[in-house]
Tab-separated table of C-alpha atoms and ligand atoms in Angstrom:
chain	number	residue	atom	x	y	z
Y	1	MET	CA	0.041	-0.056	-0.079
Y	2	THR	CA	1.701	3.242	-0.823
Y	3	ARG	CA	1.485	6.555	1.183
Y	4	THR	CA	2.485	8.622	-1.573
Y	5	ALA	CA	0.823	10.757	-3.920
Y	6	ASP	CA	1.817	13.366	-6.826
Y	7	ARG	CA	-1.153	15.690	-6.435
Y	8	ILE	CA	-2.905	16.649	-3.539
Y	9	VAL	CA	-6.402	18.801	-3.350
Y	10	MET	CA	-8.235	19.440	-0.244
Y	11	VAL	CA	-11.457	20.903	0.186
Y	12	VAL	CA	-11.909	22.774	3.561
Y	13	PHE	CA	-16.063	23.233	4.342
Y	14	ASP	CA	-15.449	25.633	7.521
Y	15	GLY	CA	-17.240	25.352	10.601
Y	16	LEU	CA	-18.395	21.610	8.873
Y	17	ARG	CA	-19.558	19.882	12.090
Y	18	PRO	CA	-19.449	15.967	11.083
Y	19	ASP	CA	-22.489	15.072	12.568
Y	20	VAL	CA	-23.948	16.364	10.143
Y	21	VAL	CA	-22.449	14.931	6.982
Y	22	THR	CA	-25.406	12.572	6.032
Y	23	PRO	CA	-26.111	11.049	2.605
Y	24	ASP	CA	-29.788	13.275	2.090
Y	25	ARG	CA	-27.666	16.256	3.313
Y	26	MET	CA	-24.707	16.023	1.352
Y	27	PRO	CA	-24.380	13.045	-1.074
Y	28	THR	CA	-21.561	13.687	-2.732
Y	29	LEU	CA	-19.209	13.649	0.418
Y	30	SER	CA	-20.572	11.519	2.071
Y	31	ALA	CA	-20.137	8.556	-0.855
Y	32	PHE	CA	-16.542	9.863	-0.609
Y	33	LEU	CA	-16.385	9.205	3.386
Y	34	GLY	CA	-17.352	5.656	2.734
Y	35	GLU	CA	-14.024	4.831	0.484
Y	36	ALA	CA	-11.586	7.611	2.655
Y	37	ARG	CA	-9.681	7.295	5.407
Y	38	ARG	CA	-11.284	9.085	7.960
Y	39	PHE	CA	-10.509	9.776	11.617
Y	40	THR	CA	-12.998	9.674	13.914
Y	41	ARG	CA	-11.726	11.566	17.006
Y	42	ALA	CA	-10.206	15.211	14.953
Y	43	SER	CA	-10.191	18.332	16.552
Y	44	SER	CA	-9.367	21.856	15.970
Y	45	VAL	CA	-7.184	24.141	17.905
Y	46	PHE	CA	-7.311	26.894	20.913
Y	47	PRO	CA	-9.357	28.929	19.837
Y	48	SER	CA	-11.233	26.838	17.776
Y	49	ILE	CA	-11.821	29.742	15.443
Y	50	THR	CA	-11.254	30.727	11.607
Y	51	ARG	CA	-8.339	31.934	11.037
Y	52	VAL	CA	-6.439	31.003	13.274
Y	53	CYS	CA	-7.450	27.706	12.240
Y	54	ALA	CA	-6.043	29.031	8.954
Y	55	SER	CA	-2.595	29.888	10.729
Y	56	SER	CA	-2.804	26.330	12.234
Y	57	ILE	CA	-3.258	24.865	8.717
Y	58	GLY	CA	-0.673	26.264	7.318
Y	59	THR	CA	1.907	26.073	9.837
Y	60	GLY	CA	1.600	22.539	11.584
Y	61	ALA	CA	1.324	24.034	14.380
Y	62	PRO	CA	-0.823	26.169	17.244
Y	63	PRO	CA	-0.583	29.599	18.251
Y	64	ALA	CA	1.630	29.750	20.312
Y	65	VAL	CA	3.959	28.990	17.921
Y	66	HIS	CA	2.311	30.637	15.041
Y	67	GLY	CA	0.483	33.811	16.938
Y	68	ILE	CA	-2.632	34.248	15.059
Y	69	VAL	CA	-4.409	34.538	18.564
Y	70	GLN	CA	-7.865	35.331	17.637
Y	71	ASN	CA	-9.436	37.009	14.930
Y	72	ALA	CA	-8.975	39.339	16.179
Y	73	PHE	CA	-6.583	40.957	18.929
Y	74	PRO	CA	-5.460	44.005	20.600
Y	75	ASP	CA	-1.929	45.717	18.883
Y	76	ARG	CA	-2.061	49.277	19.441
Y	77	ALA	CA	1.218	49.590	16.994
Y	78	VAL	CA	-0.979	48.651	14.545
Y	79	ARG	CA	-4.051	49.462	15.304
Y	80	GLY	CA	-4.139	52.274	17.683
Y	81	ASP	CA	-8.576	52.614	17.476
Y	82	ARG	CA	-9.394	49.210	17.398
Y	83	LEU	CA	-8.590	46.005	17.361
Y	84	VAL	CA	-6.294	44.424	14.501
Y	85	ASP	CA	-8.895	42.607	12.249
Y	86	THR	CA	-6.937	38.825	10.514
Y	87	ALA	CA	-9.852	39.162	8.147
Y	88	ASN	CA	-8.611	42.456	6.300
Y	89	PRO	CA	-5.620	41.896	4.712
Y	90	ASP	CA	-4.468	45.229	4.884
Y	91	ASP	CA	-3.862	44.719	8.972
Y	92	LEU	CA	-2.159	41.773	8.291
Y	93	ARG	CA	0.191	43.577	6.021
Y	94	ASP	CA	0.191	46.571	8.025
Y	95	ALA	CA	1.277	44.385	11.044
Y	96	VAL	CA	4.039	42.858	9.332
Y	97	ALA	CA	5.262	46.251	8.059
Y	98	THR	CA	5.650	47.458	12.249
Y	99	HIS	CA	6.544	44.301	13.465
Y	100	GLY	CA	8.226	42.692	10.358
Y	101	PRO	CA	8.082	39.788	8.925
Y	102	GLY	CA	8.116	37.919	12.479
Y	103	PHE	CA	4.526	38.663	12.730
Y	104	VAL	CA	3.928	35.815	10.525
Y	105	ALA	CA	7.411	33.925	10.311
Y	106	ALA	CA	6.310	30.473	11.209
Y	107	PRO	CA	7.032	28.604	8.084
Y	108	ARG	CA	4.041	27.345	5.928
Y	109	PHE	CA	3.904	24.364	4.030
Y	110	ALA	CA	3.267	26.632	1.103
Y	111	ASP	CA	6.887	27.300	2.177
Y	112	ALA	CA	8.053	23.933	2.072
Y	113	LEU	CA	6.428	23.180	-1.296
Y	114	ALA	CA	8.089	26.068	-2.776
Y	115	ALA	CA	11.522	25.372	-1.639
Y	116	ALA	CA	10.628	21.663	-3.134
Y	117	GLY	CA	9.773	23.383	-6.415
Y	118	ARG	CA	6.390	22.243	-6.041
Y	119	ARG	CA	3.356	24.849	-6.865
Y	120	LEU	CA	0.560	26.036	-4.412
Y	121	ALA	CA	-3.459	27.272	-5.786
Y	122	ILE	CA	-5.555	28.277	-3.369
Y	123	VAL	CA	-9.212	29.431	-4.252
Y	124	HIS	CA	-10.443	30.776	-1.350
Y	125	THR	CA	-14.343	32.216	-0.434
Y	126	GLY	CA	-13.568	33.502	3.230
Y	127	SER	CA	-12.548	36.572	4.256
Y	128	ALA	CA	-9.291	38.030	2.419
Y	129	GLY	CA	-7.187	37.327	5.711
Y	130	GLY	CA	-7.532	33.239	5.889
Y	131	ALA	CA	-6.199	33.384	2.241
Y	132	PHE	CA	-3.047	35.665	3.174
Y	133	LEU	CA	-2.215	33.254	6.286
Y	134	LEU	CA	-2.811	29.884	4.810
Y	135	ASP	CA	0.462	31.961	2.627
Y	136	PRO	CA	1.800	34.882	3.548
Y	137	ARG	CA	4.875	34.789	1.179
Y	138	ALA	CA	2.629	33.697	-2.018
Y	139	ARG	CA	4.208	36.152	-4.132
Y	140	ALA	CA	7.432	34.855	-3.110
Y	141	ASN	CA	6.582	31.404	-3.463
Y	142	GLY	CA	5.059	31.471	-6.756
Y	143	SER	CA	1.999	30.588	-5.573
Y	144	TRP	CA	-1.667	31.341	-7.178
Y	145	VAL	CA	-3.846	32.377	-4.880
Y	146	PHE	CA	-7.563	33.581	-5.396
Y	147	SER	CA	-9.638	35.762	-2.971
Y	148	VAL	CA	-13.024	36.058	-3.951
Y	149	HIS	CA	-12.935	39.372	-1.995
Y	150	GLY	CA	-10.446	41.444	-4.756
Y	151	ARG	CA	-7.242	41.492	-6.080
Y	152	ALA	CA	-5.877	43.265	-3.991
Y	153	ALA	CA	-7.151	40.818	-1.412
Y	154	THR	CA	-4.243	38.873	-2.750
Y	155	GLU	CA	-0.889	38.556	-2.977
Y	156	THR	CA	-0.732	37.600	-6.674
Y	157	PRO	CA	-3.274	39.253	-8.237
Y	158	ALA	CA	-3.126	38.010	-11.509
Y	159	ALA	CA	-5.321	35.293	-10.194
Y	160	TRP	CA	-7.835	37.191	-10.037
Y	161	ASP	CA	-7.424	38.453	-13.026
Y	162	SER	CA	-7.655	35.389	-14.953
Y	163	ALA	CA	-10.452	34.129	-12.999
Y	164	VAL	CA	-12.672	37.312	-13.311
Y	165	ALA	CA	-11.588	37.070	-17.112
Y	166	ARG	CA	-12.288	33.491	-17.379
Y	167	LEU	CA	-15.773	33.098	-15.049
Y	168	GLY	CA	-16.413	36.957	-14.427
Y	169	ALA	CA	-16.643	38.635	-11.150
Y	170	PRO	CA	-17.496	36.285	-8.244
Y	171	PRO	CA	-21.630	36.581	-7.231
Y	172	ALA	CA	-22.874	39.227	-4.947
Y	173	LYS	CA	-23.155	37.948	-1.463
Y	174	SER	CA	-26.310	35.839	-0.267
Y	175	LEU	CA	-27.472	33.739	2.717
Y	176	PRO	CA	-26.765	30.946	1.484
Y	177	GLN	CA	-23.932	31.611	-0.432
Y	178	ALA	CA	-24.495	28.764	-2.937
Y	179	GLY	CA	-23.699	30.358	-5.992
Y	180	MET	CA	-19.915	31.380	-4.225
Y	181	MET	CA	-19.861	27.687	-3.467
Y	182	GLU	CA	-20.154	26.701	-7.021
Y	183	TYR	CA	-18.086	29.989	-8.293
Y	184	GLY	CA	-15.163	28.942	-5.839
Y	185	ALA	CA	-15.221	25.731	-7.258
Y	186	ARG	CA	-15.467	26.539	-10.666
Y	187	VAL	CA	-12.484	29.066	-10.124
Y	188	LEU	CA	-10.470	26.063	-9.079
Y	189	THR	CA	-11.334	23.616	-11.939
Y	190	GLU	CA	-11.910	25.658	-14.884
Y	191	VAL	CA	-8.999	27.902	-14.137
Y	192	ALA	CA	-6.144	27.135	-11.581
Y	193	PHE	CA	-5.886	23.736	-12.495
Y	194	PRO	CA	-4.882	24.631	-15.909
Y	195	GLU	CA	-3.478	27.841	-15.404
Y	196	ALA	CA	-1.609	26.728	-12.144
Y	197	GLN	CA	-1.170	23.271	-12.604
Y	198	PRO	CA	-1.090	23.285	-8.798
Y	199	ASP	CA	1.006	20.057	-7.132
Y	200	VAL	CA	-1.369	20.831	-3.969
Y	201	ALA	CA	-4.589	22.868	-5.349
Y	202	VAL	CA	-6.616	24.117	-1.656
Y	203	LEU	CA	-10.881	25.462	-2.458
Y	204	TRP	CA	-11.737	26.805	1.201
Y	205	LEU	CA	-15.615	26.836	1.209
Y	206	ASN	CA	-17.182	29.296	2.788
Y	207	GLU	CA	-20.464	27.780	3.351
Y	208	PRO	CA	-21.622	26.286	5.720
Y	209	ASP	CA	-19.940	28.047	8.340
Y	210	THR	CA	-22.095	31.576	6.923
Y	211	SER	CA	-25.189	29.520	7.011
Y	212	PHE	CA	-24.595	28.020	10.315
Y	213	HIS	CA	-23.900	31.147	12.062
Y	214	TYR	CA	-26.933	32.873	11.083
Y	215	LEU	CA	-29.757	30.787	9.996
Y	216	GLY	CA	-29.051	27.675	12.459
Y	217	LEU	CA	-27.413	24.225	12.158
Y	218	ASP	CA	-30.329	22.390	10.588
Y	219	GLY	CA	-32.413	24.719	8.948
Y	220	PRO	CA	-33.877	24.702	5.527
Y	221	GLY	CA	-30.908	27.465	4.420
Y	222	THR	CA	-28.235	25.634	5.816
Y	223	ARG	CA	-29.595	22.718	4.157
Y	224	ALA	CA	-29.246	24.138	0.570
Y	225	ALA	CA	-25.658	25.566	2.301
Y	226	LEU	CA	-24.598	22.022	2.796
Y	227	ALA	CA	-25.662	20.791	-0.915
Y	228	ALA	CA	-24.096	23.735	-2.552
Y	229	SER	CA	-20.790	22.812	-0.654
Y	230	ASP	CA	-21.309	19.053	-1.417
Y	231	ALA	CA	-22.324	19.995	-4.815
Y	232	ALA	CA	-18.789	22.590	-4.942
Y	233	PHE	CA	-16.841	18.875	-3.793
Y	234	ALA	CA	-18.611	16.883	-6.694
Y	235	ARG	CA	-17.812	19.490	-9.555
Y	236	VAL	CA	-13.933	19.223	-7.946
Y	237	LEU	CA	-13.747	15.317	-7.703
Y	238	ASP	CA	-14.876	15.354	-11.245
Y	239	ALA	CA	-12.387	17.799	-12.446
Y	240	VAL	CA	-9.608	15.067	-10.756
Y	241	ARG	CA	-11.389	12.457	-12.125
Y	242	SER	CA	-11.231	13.485	-15.942
Y	243	ALA	CA	-7.100	14.106	-15.433
Y	244	PRO	CA	-4.941	12.144	-17.570
Y	245	ASP	CA	-4.563	9.481	-15.081
Y	246	GLY	CA	-7.940	8.987	-14.309
Y	247	GLY	CA	-6.810	10.860	-10.651
Y	248	ALA	CA	-5.470	7.711	-9.963
Y	249	ARG	CA	-2.288	9.390	-8.116
Y	250	THR	CA	-4.090	12.487	-6.134
Y	251	ALA	CA	-4.953	12.380	-3.115
Y	252	VAL	CA	-8.601	14.354	-2.048
Y	253	ILE	CA	-8.348	16.014	1.508
Y	254	ALA	CA	-12.291	16.591	2.983
Y	255	ALA	CA	-11.694	18.773	6.164
Y	256	SER	CA	-13.365	21.214	8.217
Y	257	ASP	CA	-11.254	24.067	10.583
Y	258	HIS	CA	-13.709	23.697	13.758
Y	259	GLY	CA	-17.198	22.440	14.217
Y	260	HIS	CA	-20.309	24.630	15.601
Y	261	ILE	CA	-22.431	25.248	18.455
Y	262	ALA	CA	-25.713	26.463	19.145
Y	263	VAL	CA	-26.267	29.918	21.476
Y	264	THR	CA	-29.400	29.953	22.915
Y	265	GLU	CA	-28.492	32.478	25.824
Y	266	ARG	CA	-27.321	36.158	25.621
Y	267	LEU	CA	-24.646	37.203	28.326
Y	268	PRO	CA	-24.413	40.679	28.574
Y	269	LEU	CA	-20.612	40.565	29.705
Y	270	ALA	CA	-20.086	44.039	30.239
Y	271	GLU	CA	-22.654	44.611	32.115
Y	272	HIS	CA	-21.482	42.022	34.295
Y	273	LEU	CA	-18.398	42.406	34.415
Y	274	ALA	CA	-19.423	46.191	35.487
Y	275	GLU	CA	-21.186	45.777	38.388
Y	276	LEU	CA	-17.900	44.021	39.540
Y	277	GLY	CA	-15.928	46.998	39.135
Y	278	PHE	CA	-14.242	45.954	35.624
Y	279	GLY	CA	-14.490	48.297	32.587
Y	280	ALA	CA	-14.204	46.585	29.488
Y	281	ALA	CA	-15.618	46.538	25.360
Y	282	LEU	CA	-16.461	43.814	23.745
Y	283	ASP	CA	-14.840	43.725	19.899
Y	284	ALA	CA	-13.667	47.717	20.507
Y	285	LEU	CA	-10.158	48.732	22.866
Y	286	HIS	CA	-10.469	49.785	25.891
Y	287	ASP	CA	-8.355	51.369	28.699
Y	288	ASP	CA	-9.106	48.588	31.560
Y	289	LEU	CA	-10.355	45.184	29.245
Y	290	THR	CA	-10.145	44.613	25.809
Y	291	ILE	CA	-12.669	41.308	25.019
Y	292	TYR	CA	-13.151	39.136	21.936
Y	293	PRO	CA	-15.963	37.620	22.618
Y	294	GLY	CA	-18.042	34.622	21.657
Y	295	THR	CA	-18.529	31.579	23.371
Y	296	ALA	CA	-14.802	31.420	24.434
Y	297	CYS	CA	-13.881	35.221	25.610
Y	298	CYS	CA	-11.095	36.447	25.543
Y	299	PHE	CA	-9.320	39.580	28.155
Y	300	TRP	CA	-6.774	41.605	26.937
Y	301	GLN	CA	-5.465	44.048	29.751
Y	302	ARG	CA	-4.500	47.642	28.878
Y	303	GLU	CA	-0.896	47.168	31.070
Y	304	PRO	CA	-0.065	44.166	32.669
Y	305	ASP	CA	-1.925	44.176	35.978
Y	306	PRO	CA	-1.287	40.471	37.695
Y	307	ALA	CA	-3.400	41.439	41.019
Y	308	ARG	CA	-6.060	42.976	39.226
Y	309	LEU	CA	-6.259	40.108	36.661
Y	310	ARG	CA	-6.718	37.597	39.726
Y	311	ARG	CA	-9.015	39.598	41.328
Y	312	LEU	CA	-10.858	39.344	37.956
Y	313	ALA	CA	-10.342	36.076	37.690
Y	314	GLU	CA	-11.058	35.528	40.963
Y	315	ALA	CA	-14.682	36.830	40.727
Y	316	VAL	CA	-15.434	35.246	37.650
Y	317	ARG	CA	-15.335	32.028	38.526
Y	318	GLU	CA	-17.813	32.816	41.015
Y	319	GLN	CA	-20.189	33.437	38.176
Y	320	PRO	CA	-22.936	30.838	36.937
Y	321	TRP	CA	-22.319	31.479	33.612
Y	322	CYS	CA	-18.503	31.144	34.060
Y	323	GLY	CA	-17.123	27.706	32.316
Y	324	PRO	CA	-13.147	26.778	32.063
Y	325	LEU	CA	-11.233	29.069	32.662
Y	326	PHE	CA	-7.837	29.917	31.478
Y	327	THR	CA	-5.108	32.477	31.927
Y	328	LEU	CA	-2.017	33.396	30.135
Y	329	GLY	CA	1.260	32.005	32.790
Y	330	GLY	CA	1.277	29.639	35.149
Y	331	ASN	CA	3.065	26.434	35.932
Y	332	GLY	CA	2.119	24.863	32.874
Y	333	VAL	CA	-0.525	22.632	33.864
Y	334	GLU	CA	-2.098	25.146	36.829
Y	335	GLY	CA	-3.036	28.942	36.023
Y	336	THR	CA	-1.857	31.955	37.727
Y	337	THR	CA	-5.347	32.092	39.769
Y	338	PRO	CA	-6.599	28.984	41.683
Y	339	GLY	CA	-9.418	27.518	39.623
Y	340	ALA	CA	-7.473	28.277	35.900
Y	341	PHE	CA	-5.363	26.394	33.884
Y	342	ASP	CA	-2.480	27.883	31.984
Y	343	LEU	CA	-2.908	28.695	28.237
Y	344	ALA	CA	0.192	26.373	27.309
Y	345	LEU	CA	-1.798	23.433	28.385
Y	346	LEU	CA	-3.159	24.500	24.638
Y	347	GLY	CA	-1.003	25.474	22.819
Y	348	THR	CA	-2.043	28.818	23.140
Y	349	ALA	CA	0.762	30.776	25.402
Y	350	HIS	CA	2.249	33.858	23.211
Y	351	PRO	CA	3.030	37.035	23.963
Y	352	ARG	CA	-0.278	38.660	21.775
Y	353	ALA	CA	-2.251	35.411	24.003
Y	354	PRO	CA	-4.979	37.249	25.963
Y	355	ALA	CA	-4.485	37.218	29.423
Y	356	LEU	CA	-7.919	35.601	30.729
Y	357	VAL	CA	-9.969	33.498	28.245
Y	358	VAL	CA	-13.064	32.609	29.793
Y	359	GLN	CA	-15.446	30.060	27.900
Y	360	LEU	CA	-18.927	30.746	28.886
Y	361	ARG	CA	-21.027	27.912	30.261
Y	362	SER	CA	-21.661	25.553	27.783
Y	363	SER	CA	-23.472	21.701	28.056
Y	364	GLY	CA	-23.862	18.703	25.351
Y	365	ALA	CA	-27.652	19.599	26.034
Y	366	THR	CA	-29.436	19.402	22.145
Y	367	ASP	CA	-30.055	22.319	20.316
Y	368	PRO	CA	-33.417	23.113	19.017
Y	369	TYR	CA	-32.576	20.556	15.920
Y	370	GLY	CA	-31.880	17.586	18.024
Y	371	LEU	CA	-28.386	18.492	17.473
Y	372	PRO	CA	-26.240	18.060	20.852
Y	373	GLY	CA	-24.059	21.489	22.191
Y	374	VAL	CA	-25.735	24.598	23.489
Y	375	SER	CA	-23.447	27.638	24.998
Y	376	LEU	CA	-23.931	30.959	26.098
Y	377	ILE	CA	-22.748	34.135	24.378
Y	378	ALA	CA	-21.510	37.347	24.484
Y	379	GLY	CA	-21.278	40.023	21.685
Y	380	LYS	CA	-21.233	38.926	18.391
Y	381	ASP	CA	-24.394	39.683	16.504
Y	382	LEU	CA	-25.704	36.396	16.244
Y	383	PRO	CA	-29.620	35.446	16.431
Y	384	LEU	CA	-30.415	33.109	19.093
Y	385	GLY	CA	-30.348	29.582	18.024
Y	386	GLY	CA	-27.738	30.399	15.751
Y	387	GLY	CA	-24.201	28.732	15.762
Y	388	MET	CA	-20.966	29.588	17.320
Y	389	HIS	CA	-17.816	27.898	17.685
Y	390	GLY	CA	-14.071	29.107	19.365
Y	391	GLY	CA	-14.615	27.601	22.649
Y	392	LEU	CA	-13.549	23.871	23.316
Y	393	ASN	CA	-17.174	22.548	24.174
Y	394	ARG	CA	-16.651	19.233	21.487
Y	395	ALA	CA	-18.959	21.061	19.317
Y	396	GLU	CA	-16.813	23.416	18.844
Y	397	MET	CA	-13.502	21.283	18.217
Y	398	VAL	CA	-14.999	18.548	16.714
Y	399	ASN	CA	-13.906	18.501	13.084
Y	400	LEU	CA	-13.256	16.207	9.612
Y	401	ILE	CA	-10.071	15.275	8.185
Y	402	ALA	CA	-10.665	12.253	6.015
Y	403	PHE	CA	-7.996	11.142	3.111
Y	404	ARG	CA	-9.012	9.436	0.174
Y	405	LEU	CA	-5.620	7.968	-1.019
Y	406	PRO	CA	-4.217	6.519	-4.512
Y	407	ASP	CA	-4.232	2.673	-4.274
Y	408	GLU	CA	-6.706	2.804	-1.470
Y	409	THR	CA	-10.909	2.598	-2.556
Y	410	ASP	CA	-11.468	1.160	0.714
Y	411	GLY	CA	-13.048	2.994	3.515
Y	412	GLU	CA	-11.201	3.132	6.829
Y	413	THR	CA	-11.678	4.554	9.934
Y	414	GLU	CA	-8.900	5.203	12.287
Y	415	ASP	CA	-9.632	6.426	16.363
Y	416	ARG	CA	-6.226	7.624	16.992
Y	417	PRO	CA	-6.697	11.846	18.015
Y	418	VAL	CA	-5.143	13.974	15.216
Y	419	SER	CA	-6.048	17.636	15.100
Y	420	LEU	CA	-5.253	20.627	12.446
Y	421	ILE	CA	-1.569	20.749	13.088
Y	422	ASP	CA	-1.231	17.375	11.787
Y	423	LEU	CA	-2.493	18.614	7.837
Y	424	ALA	CA	1.213	20.658	6.935
Y	425	PRO	CA	2.874	17.516	7.787
Y	426	THR	CA	0.740	14.566	6.208
Y	427	ILE	CA	0.773	17.055	3.069
Y	428	LEU	CA	4.449	17.555	2.866
Y	429	GLY	CA	4.843	13.186	3.842
Y	430	LEU	CA	1.815	12.450	0.918
Y	431	LEU	CA	4.372	14.135	-1.935
Y	432	GLY	CA	7.472	12.552	-0.314
Y	433	LEU	CA	9.051	15.864	1.394
Y	434	PRO	CA	10.110	15.654	5.050
Y	435	PRO	CA	8.106	17.967	7.658
Y	436	LEU	CA	9.523	21.527	8.397
Y	437	PRO	CA	11.518	21.757	12.044
Y	438	SER	CA	8.742	24.175	13.164
Y	439	MET	CA	5.816	22.041	12.671
Y	440	VAL	CA	4.971	20.181	16.195
Y	441	GLY	CA	2.068	18.425	14.387
Y	442	ARG	CA	2.505	14.919	12.883
Y	443	ASP	CA	2.592	12.870	9.851
Y	444	MET	CA	-1.227	11.296	10.923
Y	445	LEU	CA	-0.403	8.473	7.835
Y	446	GLY	CA	3.011	7.452	9.665
Y	447	PRO	CA	3.243	5.888	12.806
Y	448	PRO	CA	0.747	7.269	15.509
Y	449	ALA	CA	2.309	10.171	17.181
Y	450	ALA	CA	2.651	8.797	21.268
Y	451	ARG	CA	0.089	11.088	22.165
Y	452	PRO	CA	-1.231	9.330	25.811
Y	453	GLU	CA	-4.620	10.775	27.079
Y	454	ARG	CA	-4.810	12.783	29.805
Y	455	LEU	CA	-7.797	13.932	31.972
Y	456	LEU	CA	-6.926	16.920	33.971
Y	457	GLU	CA	-9.194	18.319	36.914
Y	458	THR	CA	-8.450	21.647	38.864
Y	459	GLY	CA	-10.709	23.757	40.941
Y	460	ALA	CA	-11.130	26.495	43.733
Y	461	GLY	CA	-13.471	26.526	46.385
Y	462	SER	CA	-17.398	25.382	44.523
Y	463	TYR	CA	-15.663	25.749	41.251
Y	464	ARG	CA	-13.491	22.830	39.067
Y	465	GLN	CA	-13.081	22.410	35.507
Y	466	MET	CA	-12.030	19.540	33.565
Y	467	LEU	CA	-9.624	19.131	30.779
Y	468	HIS	CA	-9.767	16.133	27.959
Y	469	LEU	CA	-6.584	16.057	25.888
Y	470	PHE	CA	-3.881	13.939	24.141
Y	471	GLY	CA	-0.195	14.615	24.741
Y	472	GLU	CA	1.908	17.252	26.015
Y	473	GLY	CA	2.879	20.501	24.672
Y	474	PRO	CA	2.344	22.510	21.547
Y	475	GLY	CA	1.624	19.029	19.600
Y	476	ALA	CA	-0.801	18.181	21.965
Y	477	VAL	CA	-4.645	17.353	20.346
Y	478	LEU	CA	-6.981	19.073	22.332
Y	479	HIS	CA	-10.458	16.959	22.946
Y	480	ARG	CA	-12.517	19.381	25.264
Y	481	ALA	CA	-12.706	21.680	28.035
Y	482	TRP	CA	-15.771	21.400	30.582
Y	483	CYS	CA	-17.407	22.382	34.200
Y	484	PRO	CA	-18.962	19.316	35.988
Y	485	ALA	CA	-22.640	20.329	36.712
D	1	ZN	ZN1	-14.142	28.477	10.016
């Protein structure tokens, strides 16, 4: 049995929960999984949010290594009036200009491909920053990167010009984004494949994520989004099959970056913090606490003040809405505050990381559609019943990772724990290339990594929390965290 491929095509279904991949909702992907090698204990990284995930897919490493610690975070040297938004390529370019290439220095599999003389093509229907973070050095690498956000949103505008000349401009935004999924698949198969002749091609579909957020996890609009992504995948598989070798030497990867949890109750976090004596702004800079909200809320102080942070963590810990709690710093397991874990356990300890992370209370109870996982949410302009992600509830952490490999046609499932950080070394391994030294993930088609199961518990007073993970250090696979009832 061979484990190598001449070409790789990876389709990322943003936010796709594996439990909604059923023959009625996604017939093509369901059939694909029947003949693929599927990892049934796959996980996202923390925070389980898109641009963090994209950076981990690209680098084979968690935020502690790549430094993209949230979708948006304070960096007053780059933006003095708001958070740096990783969706915005201008913010990322300005951050690189301010801090030097170290801002996104962790090398990507894209860099390894370029060094080996292999070509990468990316067709991205999500945010422009999401495409940028997969291959920040796309131009120098000779990659072909198309973003639906326009020629200024990519480092390789010629890709945009070719696609628009051939297919016209992308369709207007809609919900669900069915037309955009078809357009993305056509750019990949009708423009990128013939023009770039890529050794590795990535199609990033931003559905079902958008519809999960705004239309709920299983409503009719979301079903249409799932169908559209499935049809886009079918178009890609058809194009692979129509290659001169019938696609026999092409590995196809189907993956998602994170799961989704239904939000069922809104928490007025800033008001609660005011009652506790703390000033805070959600999604905006504040002189006391700057917070990136959601299901897992990230807190940054204007200036480090450990004593005040400890008072904050101790007050928050006693609140009925407080779930798992983490601090930047600690002894590697326990955080700096009793009851908290150290963010280092999550591979998230980085100078840009939040001083405190408070995951809001969530559970495995079923949402209105009967899918497991409900959570409180702070901030975010999402309807109740809509989906969210970012935290460590299993519904947010679970993702899809499956490979259809050359000369393998029998569906197989593997239950070894793997995560997004394993994709980059696996892609390189399939092409016979070694992983980069900075990649702490492991080739998941190679011998199983030693990642012993760990169930950690901490607490203080009546507060208790649990963390389930596999392995240690930045190469660990995170399974979930929760507060026992
Ligand atoms: Zn995502």
